[in-house]
Tab-separated table of C-alpha atoms and ligand atoms in Angstrom:
chain	number	residue	atom	x	y	z
A	25	UNK	CA	-36.543	17.297	4.118
A	26	UNK	CA	-35.056	19.217	6.996
A	27	UNK	CA	-35.278	23.021	6.959
A	28	UNK	CA	-32.284	23.670	9.249
A	29	UNK	CA	-30.132	22.254	6.481
A	30	UNK	CA	-30.563	25.493	4.584
A	31	UNK	CA	-29.493	27.788	7.410
A	32	UNK	CA	-25.951	28.740	6.478
A	33	UNK	CA	-23.223	27.236	8.590
A	34	UNK	CA	-19.823	28.806	8.852
A	35	UNK	CA	-17.668	25.755	8.338
A	36	UNK	CA	-14.069	25.988	9.457
A	37	UNK	CA	-11.458	24.400	7.185
A	38	UNK	CA	-8.996	22.501	9.334
A	39	UNK	CA	-5.897	23.294	7.287
A	40	UNK	CA	-2.912	21.323	8.560
A	41	UNK	CA	0.077	22.920	6.843
A	42	UNK	CA	1.047	25.155	9.751
A	43	UNK	CA	0.813	22.331	12.305
A	44	UNK	CA	2.764	19.928	10.065
A	45	UNK	CA	5.505	22.558	9.678
A	46	UNK	CA	5.579	23.107	13.442
A	47	UNK	CA	5.928	19.357	14.156
A	48	UNK	CA	8.787	19.135	11.664
A	49	UNK	CA	10.452	22.221	13.196
A	50	UNK	CA	10.323	20.559	16.618
A	51	UNK	CA	11.952	17.412	15.216
A	52	UNK	CA	14.552	19.523	13.421
A	53	UNK	CA	15.441	21.373	16.627
A	54	UNK	CA	15.970	18.092	18.502
A	55	UNK	CA	18.116	16.672	15.705
A	56	UNK	CA	20.123	19.896	15.675
A	57	UNK	CA	20.687	19.541	19.422
A	58	UNK	CA	22.658	16.352	18.745
A	59	UNK	CA	20.254	13.408	18.337
A	60	UNK	CA	21.279	11.182	15.437
A	61	UNK	CA	18.372	9.543	13.613
A	62	UNK	CA	18.032	7.633	10.384
A	63	UNK	CA	15.242	6.161	8.307
A	64	UNK	CA	15.402	3.395	5.693
A	65	UNK	CA	12.545	3.541	3.196
A	66	UNK	CA	11.779	0.395	1.218
A	67	UNK	CA	9.692	0.455	-1.935
A	68	UNK	CA	8.949	-2.385	-4.336
A	69	UNK	CA	7.705	-1.992	-7.902
A	70	UNK	CA	6.663	0.925	-10.068
A	71	UNK	CA	3.443	2.201	-8.488
A	72	UNK	CA	3.634	5.962	-9.219
A	73	UNK	CA	1.646	6.942	-6.090
A	74	UNK	CA	4.033	4.954	-3.864
A	75	UNK	CA	7.006	6.590	-5.575
A	76	UNK	CA	5.582	10.055	-4.792
A	77	UNK	CA	4.821	9.138	-1.156
A	78	UNK	CA	8.361	7.829	-0.595
A	79	UNK	CA	9.884	10.857	-2.318
A	80	UNK	CA	7.912	13.157	0.011
A	81	UNK	CA	9.065	11.203	3.056
A	82	UNK	CA	12.717	11.327	1.957
A	83	UNK	CA	12.373	15.068	1.308
A	84	UNK	CA	10.927	15.566	4.805
A	85	UNK	CA	13.929	13.687	6.270
A	86	UNK	CA	16.238	16.083	4.433
A	87	UNK	CA	14.291	19.077	5.768
A	88	UNK	CA	14.587	18.007	9.410
A	89	UNK	CA	18.087	16.488	9.302
A	90	UNK	CA	17.189	12.796	9.577
A	91	UNK	CA	19.592	10.646	7.551
A	92	UNK	CA	17.660	8.610	5.018
A	93	UNK	CA	18.225	5.836	2.525
A	94	UNK	CA	15.876	4.714	-0.210
A	95	UNK	CA	15.779	1.054	-1.219
A	96	UNK	CA	13.820	0.987	-4.491
A	97	UNK	CA	13.471	-2.630	-5.554
A	98	UNK	CA	12.127	-4.018	-8.834
A	99	UNK	CA	8.571	-5.378	-9.187
A	100	UNK	CA	10.037	-8.904	-9.506
A	101	UNK	CA	11.415	-8.832	-5.916
A	102	UNK	CA	10.356	-11.960	-3.994
A	103	UNK	CA	9.156	-12.206	-0.404
A	104	UNK	CA	12.431	-13.952	0.492
A	105	UNK	CA	14.567	-11.190	-1.021
A	106	UNK	CA	12.573	-8.576	0.840
A	107	UNK	CA	12.835	-10.534	4.088
A	108	UNK	CA	16.628	-10.589	3.611
A	109	UNK	CA	16.683	-6.807	3.212
A	110	UNK	CA	14.490	-6.291	6.298
A	111	UNK	CA	16.754	-8.628	8.306
A	112	UNK	CA	19.819	-6.617	7.291
A	113	UNK	CA	18.121	-3.311	8.180
A	114	UNK	CA	17.001	-4.777	11.521
A	115	UNK	CA	20.604	-5.738	12.270
A	116	UNK	CA	22.188	-2.391	11.343
A	117	UNK	CA	22.873	-0.142	14.288
A	118	UNK	CA	22.885	2.953	12.068
A	119	UNK	CA	19.233	2.425	11.035
A	120	UNK	CA	16.647	3.661	13.559
A	121	UNK	CA	13.451	3.410	11.542
A	122	UNK	CA	12.284	1.171	8.713
A	123	UNK	CA	9.428	2.133	6.465
A	124	UNK	CA	8.040	-0.342	3.955
A	125	UNK	CA	5.772	1.510	1.574
A	126	UNK	CA	2.441	-0.280	1.142
A	127	UNK	CA	0.839	-1.749	-0.847
A	128	UNK	CA	3.472	-4.277	-1.856
A	129	UNK	CA	2.999	-6.148	-5.154
A	130	UNK	CA	0.392	-8.936	-4.865
A	131	UNK	CA	2.972	-11.744	-5.038
A	132	UNK	CA	4.784	-10.452	-1.914
A	133	UNK	CA	3.543	-11.667	1.472
A	134	UNK	CA	2.820	-8.293	3.094
A	135	UNK	CA	2.005	-9.770	6.509
A	136	UNK	CA	5.305	-11.686	6.606
A	137	UNK	CA	7.208	-8.501	5.767
A	138	UNK	CA	5.471	-6.416	8.440
A	139	UNK	CA	5.955	-9.123	11.046
A	140	UNK	CA	9.641	-9.496	10.160
A	141	UNK	CA	10.376	-5.909	11.125
A	142	UNK	CA	12.034	-5.197	14.445
A	143	UNK	CA	9.153	-3.591	16.422
A	144	UNK	CA	11.593	-1.050	17.848
A	145	UNK	CA	12.285	0.182	14.284
A	146	UNK	CA	8.669	-0.049	13.129
A	147	UNK	CA	8.079	3.695	12.783
A	148	UNK	CA	4.819	3.077	10.889
A	149	UNK	CA	3.407	1.218	13.908
A	150	UNK	CA	2.079	-1.668	11.782
A	151	UNK	CA	3.866	-4.571	13.535
A	152	UNK	CA	1.518	-6.728	15.674
A	153	UNK	CA	3.528	-5.802	18.783
A	154	UNK	CA	2.859	-2.116	18.193
A	155	UNK	CA	-0.779	-2.702	17.173
A	156	UNK	CA	-1.214	-4.815	20.320
A	157	UNK	CA	0.355	-2.188	22.551
A	158	UNK	CA	-1.982	0.418	21.104
A	159	UNK	CA	-5.015	-1.841	21.633
A	160	UNK	CA	-3.948	-2.320	25.263
A	161	UNK	CA	-3.692	1.424	25.785
A	162	UNK	CA	0.110	1.358	26.065
A	163	UNK	CA	1.240	2.627	22.641
A	164	UNK	CA	4.853	3.062	21.579
A	165	UNK	CA	4.671	3.614	17.820
A	166	UNK	CA	1.248	4.730	16.605
A	167	UNK	CA	0.504	4.649	12.851
A	168	UNK	CA	1.313	8.084	11.459
A	169	UNK	CA	-2.053	9.035	9.919
A	170	UNK	CA	-4.247	8.506	12.999
A	171	UNK	CA	-1.518	9.940	15.233
A	172	UNK	CA	-1.469	13.076	13.064
A	173	UNK	CA	-5.256	13.366	13.222
A	174	UNK	CA	-5.124	13.318	17.006
A	175	UNK	CA	-2.481	16.071	16.984
A	176	UNK	CA	-4.722	18.160	14.741
A	177	UNK	CA	-7.800	17.682	16.940
A	178	UNK	CA	-5.798	18.639	20.025
A	179	UNK	CA	-4.167	21.593	18.311
A	180	UNK	CA	-7.580	22.993	17.301
A	181	UNK	CA	-9.131	22.280	20.684
A	182	UNK	CA	-11.668	19.783	19.309
A	183	UNK	CA	-13.212	17.910	22.229
A	184	UNK	CA	-12.735	14.143	22.229
A	185	UNK	CA	-13.647	12.959	25.737
A	186	UNK	CA	-17.240	11.799	25.954
A	187	UNK	CA	-18.061	12.636	22.324
A	188	UNK	CA	-19.787	10.289	19.917
A	189	UNK	CA	-17.053	9.516	17.419
A	190	UNK	CA	-17.524	7.470	14.290
A	191	UNK	CA	-14.697	6.018	12.210
A	192	UNK	CA	-15.666	4.866	8.730
A	193	UNK	CA	-13.142	2.285	7.482
A	194	UNK	CA	-11.399	-0.443	9.453
A	195	UNK	CA	-7.997	-0.732	7.775
A	196	UNK	CA	-4.958	-1.672	9.827
A	197	UNK	CA	-3.229	1.579	8.926
A	198	UNK	CA	-6.005	4.110	9.571
A	199	UNK	CA	-9.464	2.977	10.756
A	200	UNK	CA	-8.569	0.497	13.483
A	201	UNK	CA	-5.723	2.446	15.117
A	202	UNK	CA	-7.830	5.635	14.874
A	203	UNK	CA	-10.648	3.939	16.772
A	204	UNK	CA	-8.195	2.733	19.426
A	205	UNK	CA	-6.732	6.200	19.890
A	206	UNK	CA	-10.161	7.792	20.276
A	207	UNK	CA	-11.233	5.106	22.727
A	208	UNK	CA	-8.110	5.763	24.746
A	209	UNK	CA	-9.118	9.419	24.847
A	210	UNK	CA	-12.569	8.524	26.233
A	211	UNK	CA	-14.672	8.992	23.106
A	212	UNK	CA	-17.602	6.661	22.518
A	213	UNK	CA	-16.454	5.058	19.308
A	214	UNK	CA	-18.395	3.368	16.513
A	215	UNK	CA	-16.494	1.732	13.652
A	216	UNK	CA	-18.260	1.392	10.290
A	217	UNK	CA	-17.251	-0.575	7.212
A	218	UNK	CA	-18.607	-1.834	3.912
A	219	UNK	CA	-21.106	-4.143	5.622
A	220	UNK	CA	-22.558	-1.490	7.916
A	221	UNK	CA	-26.335	-1.248	7.458
A	222	UNK	CA	-27.708	2.268	6.847
A	223	UNK	CA	-24.320	3.953	7.108
A	224	UNK	CA	-25.775	7.479	7.042
A	225	UNK	CA	-28.008	6.776	10.046
A	226	UNK	CA	-24.926	5.745	12.029
A	227	UNK	CA	-22.559	8.489	10.879
A	228	UNK	CA	-25.223	11.171	11.489
A	229	UNK	CA	-25.013	10.451	15.225
A	230	UNK	CA	-21.332	11.423	15.322
A	231	UNK	CA	-20.011	14.729	16.600
A	232	UNK	CA	-16.621	13.604	15.352
A	233	UNK	CA	-16.625	11.776	12.015
A	234	UNK	CA	-13.425	10.298	10.590
A	235	UNK	CA	-13.590	8.836	7.119
A	236	UNK	CA	-10.973	6.539	5.538
A	237	UNK	CA	-12.582	4.417	2.830
A	238	UNK	CA	-10.926	5.348	-0.471
A	239	UNK	CA	-14.111	6.401	-2.326
A	240	UNK	CA	-14.130	9.887	-3.861
A	241	UNK	CA	-16.708	12.198	-2.276
A	242	UNK	CA	-18.758	9.288	-0.932
A	243	UNK	CA	-19.737	10.950	2.346
A	244	UNK	CA	-22.315	13.640	1.659
A	245	UNK	CA	-24.618	15.988	3.549
A	246	UNK	CA	-26.907	13.147	4.651
A	247	UNK	CA	-24.068	11.384	6.441
A	248	UNK	CA	-23.060	14.372	8.545
A	249	UNK	CA	-24.526	15.644	11.789
A	250	UNK	CA	-24.998	19.407	11.797
A	251	UNK	CA	-21.929	21.087	13.317
A	252	UNK	CA	-19.845	17.887	13.338
A	253	UNK	CA	-16.089	17.859	12.967
A	254	UNK	CA	-15.270	15.823	9.857
A	255	UNK	CA	-11.804	14.449	9.199
A	256	UNK	CA	-11.299	13.350	5.608
A	257	UNK	CA	-8.462	10.854	5.232
A	258	UNK	CA	-9.262	9.803	1.664
A	259	UNK	CA	-6.937	10.530	-1.233
A	260	UNK	CA	-8.562	9.802	-4.557
A	261	UNK	CA	-7.963	11.140	-8.040
A	262	UNK	CA	-10.870	12.492	-10.060
A	263	UNK	CA	-10.627	13.597	-13.687
A	264	UNK	CA	-14.257	13.658	-14.874
A	265	UNK	CA	-15.424	17.288	-15.235
A	266	UNK	CA	-19.034	16.604	-14.163
A	267	UNK	CA	-17.844	14.809	-11.047
A	268	UNK	CA	-15.477	17.682	-10.244
A	269	UNK	CA	-18.404	20.157	-10.525
A	270	UNK	CA	-20.573	17.976	-8.293
A	271	UNK	CA	-17.867	17.751	-5.658
A	272	UNK	CA	-16.494	21.263	-5.602
A	273	UNK	CA	-19.437	23.563	-6.312
A	274	UNK	CA	-18.162	27.161	-6.295
A	275	UNK	CA	-14.543	26.033	-6.299
A	276	UNK	CA	-14.966	23.689	-9.274
A	277	UNK	CA	-13.327	26.032	-11.800
A	278	UNK	CA	-10.073	26.062	-9.833
A	279	UNK	CA	-10.116	22.268	-9.691
A	280	UNK	CA	-10.940	21.958	-13.376
A	281	UNK	CA	-7.799	24.012	-14.077
A	282	UNK	CA	-5.834	21.449	-12.063
A	283	UNK	CA	-7.404	18.611	-14.104
A	284	UNK	CA	-6.497	20.422	-17.324
A	285	UNK	CA	-2.887	20.795	-16.177
A	286	UNK	CA	-2.306	17.458	-14.432
A	287	UNK	CA	-4.997	15.145	-15.750
A	288	UNK	CA	-6.744	14.786	-12.378
A	289	UNK	CA	-7.367	16.478	-9.052
A	290	UNK	CA	-7.074	15.081	-5.538
A	291	UNK	CA	-10.360	14.430	-3.742
A	292	UNK	CA	-11.080	13.025	-0.310
A	293	UNK	CA	-13.774	10.563	0.734
A	294	UNK	CA	-16.050	13.455	1.701
A	295	UNK	CA	-17.992	15.602	-0.765
A	296	UNK	CA	-16.576	19.015	0.220
A	297	UNK	CA	-19.388	21.195	-1.152
A	298	UNK	CA	-22.111	19.137	0.561
A	299	UNK	CA	-20.120	18.898	3.804
A	300	UNK	CA	-19.799	22.693	3.835
A	301	UNK	CA	-23.596	22.922	4.211
A	302	UNK	CA	-23.664	20.972	7.471
A	303	UNK	CA	-20.252	20.305	9.011
A	304	UNK	CA	-18.741	22.571	11.663
A	305	UNK	CA	-15.179	21.735	10.633
A	306	UNK	CA	-13.651	19.800	7.746
A	307	UNK	CA	-10.108	18.902	6.774
A	308	UNK	CA	-9.384	19.886	3.154
A	309	UNK	CA	-7.889	17.530	0.571
A	310	UNK	CA	-5.155	18.310	-0.230
A	311	UNK	CA	-3.817	20.399	2.656
A	312	UNK	CA	-5.192	18.297	5.517
A	313	UNK	CA	-4.403	14.878	6.939
A	314	UNK	CA	-1.793	13.914	4.305
A	315	UNK	CA	0.655	16.604	5.447
A	316	UNK	CA	0.436	15.393	9.033
A	317	UNK	CA	1.171	11.779	8.082
A	318	UNK	CA	4.644	12.716	6.850
A	319	UNK	CA	5.311	15.008	9.843
A	320	UNK	CA	4.349	12.217	12.266
A	321	UNK	CA	6.706	9.829	10.484
A	322	UNK	CA	9.523	12.239	11.300
A	323	UNK	CA	8.365	12.355	14.921
A	324	UNK	CA	8.188	8.551	15.149
A	325	UNK	CA	11.663	8.188	13.619
A	326	UNK	CA	13.082	10.631	16.162
A	327	UNK	CA	11.343	8.654	18.922
A	328	UNK	CA	12.837	5.379	17.605
A	329	UNK	CA	16.302	6.950	17.647
A	330	UNK	CA	15.834	8.249	21.194
A	331	UNK	CA	14.552	4.893	22.468
A	332	UNK	CA	17.364	2.960	20.790
A	333	UNK	CA	20.326	5.184	21.662
B	28	LIG	P1	-8.463	0.362	2.831
B	28	LIG	O1	-7.435	-0.535	3.412
B	28	LIG	O2	-8.697	0.360	1.372
B	28	LIG	O3	-9.837	0.073	3.572
B	28	LIG	C1	-10.997	0.742	3.220
B	28	LIG	C2	-11.997	0.601	4.333
B	28	LIG	O4	-13.164	1.308	3.962
B	28	LIG	C3	-12.407	-0.849	4.592
B	28	LIG	O5	-12.507	-1.082	5.972
B	28	LIG	C4	-13.770	-0.936	3.919
B	28	LIG	O6	-14.660	-1.846	4.549
B	28	LIG	C5	-14.293	0.472	4.091
B	28	LIG	N1	-15.257	0.815	3.055
B	28	LIG	C6	-15.100	0.745	1.719
B	28	LIG	N2	-16.228	1.138	1.096
B	28	LIG	C7	-17.100	1.461	2.057
B	28	LIG	C8	-18.436	1.925	2.057
B	28	LIG	N3	-19.097	2.127	0.916
B	28	LIG	N4	-19.037	2.161	3.236
B	28	LIG	C9	-18.388	1.963	4.401
B	28	LIG	N5	-17.113	1.520	4.470
B	28	LIG	C10	-16.480	1.272	3.316
B	28	LIG	O7	-8.281	1.866	3.259
B	28	LIG	P2	-7.080	2.738	3.862
B	28	LIG	O8	-5.757	2.184	3.496
B	28	LIG	O9	-7.418	3.033	5.273
B	28	LIG	O10	-7.285	4.068	2.992
B	28	LIG	C11	-8.499	4.765	2.937
B	28	LIG	C12	-8.302	6.055	2.187
B	28	LIG	O11	-7.408	6.873	2.904
B	28	LIG	C13	-7.684	5.917	0.794
B	28	LIG	O12	-8.216	6.918	-0.042
B	28	LIG	C14	-6.224	6.181	1.032
B	28	LIG	O13	-5.560	6.671	-0.112
B	28	LIG	C15	-6.302	7.225	2.095
B	28	LIG	N6	-5.118	7.334	2.969
B	28	LIG	C16	-4.645	8.581	3.170
B	28	LIG	C17	-3.579	8.753	4.022
B	28	LIG	C18	-3.083	10.143	4.262
B	28	LIG	O14	-1.979	10.314	4.720
B	28	LIG	N7	-3.913	11.151	3.984
B	28	LIG	C19	-2.986	7.672	4.656
B	28	LIG	C20	-3.515	6.409	4.454
B	28	LIG	C21	-4.606	6.239	3.597
B	28	LIG	P3	-14.374	-3.436	4.644
B	28	LIG	O15	-13.364	-3.590	5.718
B	28	LIG	O16	-15.696	-3.994	5.000
B	28	LIG	O17	-13.879	-3.845	3.292
């Protein structure tokens, strides 16, 4: 057991609300100066989390002055019907950005839908053309979550060049594009996933640790290098009182109140009370990465409008 672990560390919480508001203000000012921009959001089925995400995105459009439309389709929608809608949105001159909320129901061919989107309207940056451009170091639309994380690191003056960075998770929407962005900024990047052997031994080498795995509080003190900057992308719901106590330590009572009121509380992939013992900086959940994702969507939609008009 390592003694230095018990020397108190003054961890900084990387709250993102102020930066997210600033990004949206910048978009709003450009829209107010006469740029017209519009976003079409497409959602299929009744997944409550997806409904909340789309509602938040539509609300952000209203805040900044981006025209928006919400296509909420029934669970029974087929791949062909969705392809028809995407084709019509691609063809419309008054639509600058298209957002298809993922995941789609299992019977819909998600890849076909993403690939059918006009890359110049792909404000989520998921189309192979945009993923390819990013991999080649010539990005146009970068997926909103990793793009927001980069903004946060830059805003807080967190060094990237030459650092050992570790990304845990290799999804198309977070892990892979995040690794590409860090590589482009001259970090030495390791990507971990569910088959990584001795994950903690790898993550403990990282000065910059970015976690996107979808497992509540999975990353603990043993995964984190002392003083590291830890970015927690995870958004998981926890309702079990013992688990809440284990995750939140001194702040558990506040979270238990939330569980009592709403049935669950939002938890990242990092155990916040254990991380506080070793990390130098940590993004909170909620109040961290999630806010930036929506702000970056506004920025990408404005960019699409500028490039198209
Ligand atoms: P995903 O598509 O579910 O992929 C999860 C990744 O984590 C996979 O690459 C998987 O490895 C890896 N993984 C799973 N268990 C692991 C383990 N025990 N050790 C190491 N790696 C493991 O994930 P995602 O869509 O990127 O989402 C991840 C989390 O971020 C979720 O909680 C999601 O809700 C959240 N999220 C938040 C935002 C935001 O705005 N804050 C945006 C997007 C996602 P394999 O590839 O080997 O299966």
